[in-house]
Amino acid sequence: MRLAAKLNPRHIGQTLARLAVPLALSAAAIAGGAAAAHYYTRHQVVDPPVQVVERGPRLWYPVGQYPALTLPDGEHRAVKSVLNVRDTMHYGDYVWNEQRVPASGDVWVRIDLQRQLLSVFRGGHEIGSAVILYGTDGKPTPTGVFPVLEKRETHVSSLYDASMPYMMRLTGDGVAIHASNVQRGRATHGCIGVPPSFAALLFNVVKSGDKVAILPAVGKSSLPKG
C-alpha cells in the first residue's frame, strides 16, 4: 500500500494562499465550528480564514485560531503547529523535529488506524509522526483513549515470546506501542508497531500516564479485553 503525502495545498478566496494540512491530522474533528482536516478534501475555515504560517519544517497556526482535535472520549486538544512534511511516507518512514518547540508541555499521542499514522504532540505542537503497523482482524487493535500504564526499554512478550523494545503498555491485556520492523504485509497481535529509531525517540518523551488516542480504521470503536 502506498501511503499518501501528508500535505494538501488549496486556494482561499481570490488570493493564491497556500495552506497545508498534514495527513497526521486527517479525519480529525475540529472544534469551535471549523471543519475536520481531511486529506484530499477541502479545508473549511472559520471567518476570518485561518492563515497557516509556513516556516521551514513546521506549519504554525496563529494565536486565537488554533484548530482542535477531538479525541474518541470527546476531549478537545488544541493544535498550535504541525510538521511540514511534503513527501509521501512509506512503511518504515518517520519524521521527528522538535525545532522551536518548547521543551516542556503536555504530551499526548494520536494514532490513526485508517491512515496508519502515529503523531505525538507536546504543548500543542506535533513533534513526530510515523507510519505504523497494527492488529489484524483476529487480534484487532483496540480504539479509544488509553493512559500509558507502564514503560520498559527492554521487554519480551510473555504471550508470544517476542522482543518488544521501547514498550509502552496501554491495556491490561498487553496491548502496547513498541519498536517493530514496519514493512508492507506485516501486522501485530493488537499492538502498535513503530520504526525502532522512532520508538526510541517516542519512549524518551512519553511518560507513564500520558494519553494515547487510537482512532478506528472502519468507523467504529472497540474496547480492550480484561
mmCIF file with all atom_site columns, C-alpha atoms in Angstrom, residues 71 77 106-111 118-121 144-153 166-178 192 199 201-214:
data_model
loop_
_atom_site.group_PDB
_atom_site.id
_atom_site.type_symbol
_atom_site.label_atom_id
_atom_site.label_alt_id
_atom_site.label_comp_id
_atom_site.label_asym_id
_atom_site.label_entity_id
_atom_site.label_seq_id
_atom_site.pdbx_PDB_ins_code
_atom_site.Cartn_x
_atom_site.Cartn_y
_atom_site.Cartn_z
_atom_site.occupancy
_atom_site.B_iso_or_equiv
_atom_site.pdbx_formal_charge
_atom_site.auth_seq_id
_atom_site.auth_comp_id
_atom_site.auth_asym_id
_atom_site.auth_atom_id
_atom_site.pdbx_PDB_model_num
ATOM 1  C CA . LEU A 1 71  ? -10.368 12.562 20.949 1.00 0.00 ? 71  LEU A CA 1
ATOM 2  C CA . ARG A 1 77  ? -6.883  19.184 22.154 1.00 0.00 ? 77  ARG A CA 1
ATOM 3  C CA . ASP A 1 106 ? 1.555   18.186 27.926 1.00 0.00 ? 106 ASP A CA 1
ATOM 4  C CA . VAL A 1 107 ? 2.485   15.163 25.777 1.00 0.00 ? 107 VAL A CA 1
ATOM 5  C CA . TRP A 1 108 ? -0.105  13.020 24.027 1.00 0.00 ? 108 TRP A CA 1
ATOM 6  C CA . VAL A 1 109 ? -0.160  10.585 21.132 1.00 0.00 ? 109 VAL A CA 1
ATOM 7  C CA . ARG A 1 110 ? -2.699  10.299 18.312 1.00 0.00 ? 110 ARG A CA 1
ATOM 8  C CA . ILE A 1 111 ? -2.901  7.051  16.307 1.00 0.00 ? 111 ILE A CA 1
ATOM 9  C CA . LEU A 1 118 ? 1.008   7.991  14.643 1.00 0.00 ? 118 LEU A CA 1
ATOM 10 C CA . SER A 1 119 ? 1.580   11.590 15.707 1.00 0.00 ? 119 SER A CA 1
ATOM 11 C CA . VAL A 1 120 ? 2.998   12.796 19.009 1.00 0.00 ? 120 VAL A CA 1
ATOM 12 C CA . PHE A 1 121 ? 2.273   16.276 20.350 1.00 0.00 ? 121 PHE A CA 1
ATOM 13 C CA . GLY A 1 144 ? -10.356 4.776  22.394 1.00 0.00 ? 144 GLY A CA 1
ATOM 14 C CA . VAL A 1 145 ? -8.223  6.782  24.802 1.00 0.00 ? 145 VAL A CA 1
ATOM 15 C CA . PHE A 1 146 ? -5.661  4.978  26.979 1.00 0.00 ? 146 PHE A CA 1
ATOM 16 C CA . PRO A 1 147 ? -3.119  6.157  29.540 1.00 0.00 ? 147 PRO A CA 1
ATOM 17 C CA . VAL A 1 148 ? 0.386   4.772  29.281 1.00 0.00 ? 148 VAL A CA 1
ATOM 18 C CA . LEU A 1 149 ? 0.366   2.206  32.096 1.00 0.00 ? 149 LEU A CA 1
ATOM 19 C CA . GLU A 1 150 ? 3.978   1.045  32.003 1.00 0.00 ? 150 GLU A CA 1
ATOM 20 C CA . LYS A 1 151 ? 7.247   1.670  30.162 1.00 0.00 ? 151 LYS A CA 1
ATOM 21 C CA . ARG A 1 152 ? 10.099  -0.757 29.608 1.00 0.00 ? 152 ARG A CA 1
ATOM 22 C CA . GLU A 1 153 ? 13.057  -0.064 27.352 1.00 0.00 ? 153 GLU A CA 1
ATOM 23 C CA . TYR A 1 166 ? 10.748  0.536  23.968 1.00 0.00 ? 166 TYR A CA 1
ATOM 24 C CA . MET A 1 167 ? 7.484   -0.932 25.162 1.00 0.00 ? 167 MET A CA 1
ATOM 25 C CA . MET A 1 168 ? 4.749   1.495  26.317 1.00 0.00 ? 168 MET A CA 1
ATOM 26 C CA . ARG A 1 169 ? 1.830   -0.593 27.596 1.00 0.00 ? 169 ARG A CA 1
ATOM 27 C CA . LEU A 1 170 ? -1.702  0.723  27.088 1.00 0.00 ? 170 LEU A CA 1
ATOM 28 C CA . THR A 1 171 ? -4.046  -2.043 28.312 1.00 0.00 ? 171 THR A CA 1
ATOM 29 C CA . GLY A 1 172 ? -4.180  -4.711 30.995 1.00 0.00 ? 172 GLY A CA 1
ATOM 30 C CA . ASP A 1 173 ? -4.039  -7.496 28.415 1.00 0.00 ? 173 ASP A CA 1
ATOM 31 C CA . GLY A 1 174 ? -0.749  -6.377 26.911 1.00 0.00 ? 174 GLY A CA 1
ATOM 32 C CA . VAL A 1 175 ? -1.550  -4.010 24.024 1.00 0.00 ? 175 VAL A CA 1
ATOM 33 C CA . ALA A 1 176 ? 1.368   -1.626 23.700 1.00 0.00 ? 176 ALA A CA 1
ATOM 34 C CA . ILE A 1 177 ? 3.303   0.701  21.443 1.00 0.00 ? 177 ILE A CA 1
ATOM 35 C CA . HIS A 1 178 ? 6.734   -0.764 20.691 1.00 0.00 ? 178 HIS A CA 1
ATOM 36 C CA . ILE A 1 192 ? 1.080   -0.562 17.607 1.00 0.00 ? 192 ILE A CA 1
ATOM 37 C CA . ALA A 1 199 ? 10.313  4.181  19.099 1.00 0.00 ? 199 ALA A CA 1
ATOM 38 C CA . LEU A 1 201 ? 12.550  8.970  20.473 1.00 0.00 ? 201 LEU A CA 1
ATOM 39 C CA . LEU A 1 202 ? 8.926   8.412  21.461 1.00 0.00 ? 202 LEU A CA 1
ATOM 40 C CA . PHE A 1 203 ? 9.937   6.434  24.542 1.00 0.00 ? 203 PHE A CA 1
ATOM 41 C CA . ASN A 1 204 ? 12.050  9.359  25.748 1.00 0.00 ? 204 ASN A CA 1
ATOM 42 C CA . VAL A 1 205 ? 9.246   11.948 25.591 1.00 0.00 ? 205 VAL A CA 1
ATOM 43 C CA . VAL A 1 206 ? 6.203   9.907  26.663 1.00 0.00 ? 206 VAL A CA 1
ATOM 44 C CA . LYS A 1 207 ? 5.683   9.405  30.396 1.00 0.00 ? 207 LYS A CA 1
ATOM 45 C CA . SER A 1 208 ? 3.512   6.966  32.317 1.00 0.00 ? 208 SER A CA 1
ATOM 46 C CA . GLY A 1 209 ? 0.019   8.451  32.490 1.00 0.00 ? 209 GLY A CA 1
ATOM 47 C CA . ASP A 1 210 ? 0.251   10.322 29.180 1.00 0.00 ? 210 ASP A CA 1
ATOM 48 C CA . LYS A 1 211 ? -2.767  9.810  26.923 1.00 0.00 ? 211 LYS A CA 1
ATOM 49 C CA . VAL A 1 212 ? -2.805  7.795  23.714 1.00 0.00 ? 212 VAL A CA 1
ATOM 50 C CA . ALA A 1 213 ? -5.841  8.284  21.458 1.00 0.00 ? 213 ALA A CA 1
ATOM 51 C CA . ILE A 1 214 ? -6.448  5.496  18.930 1.00 0.00 ? 214 ILE A CA 1
#
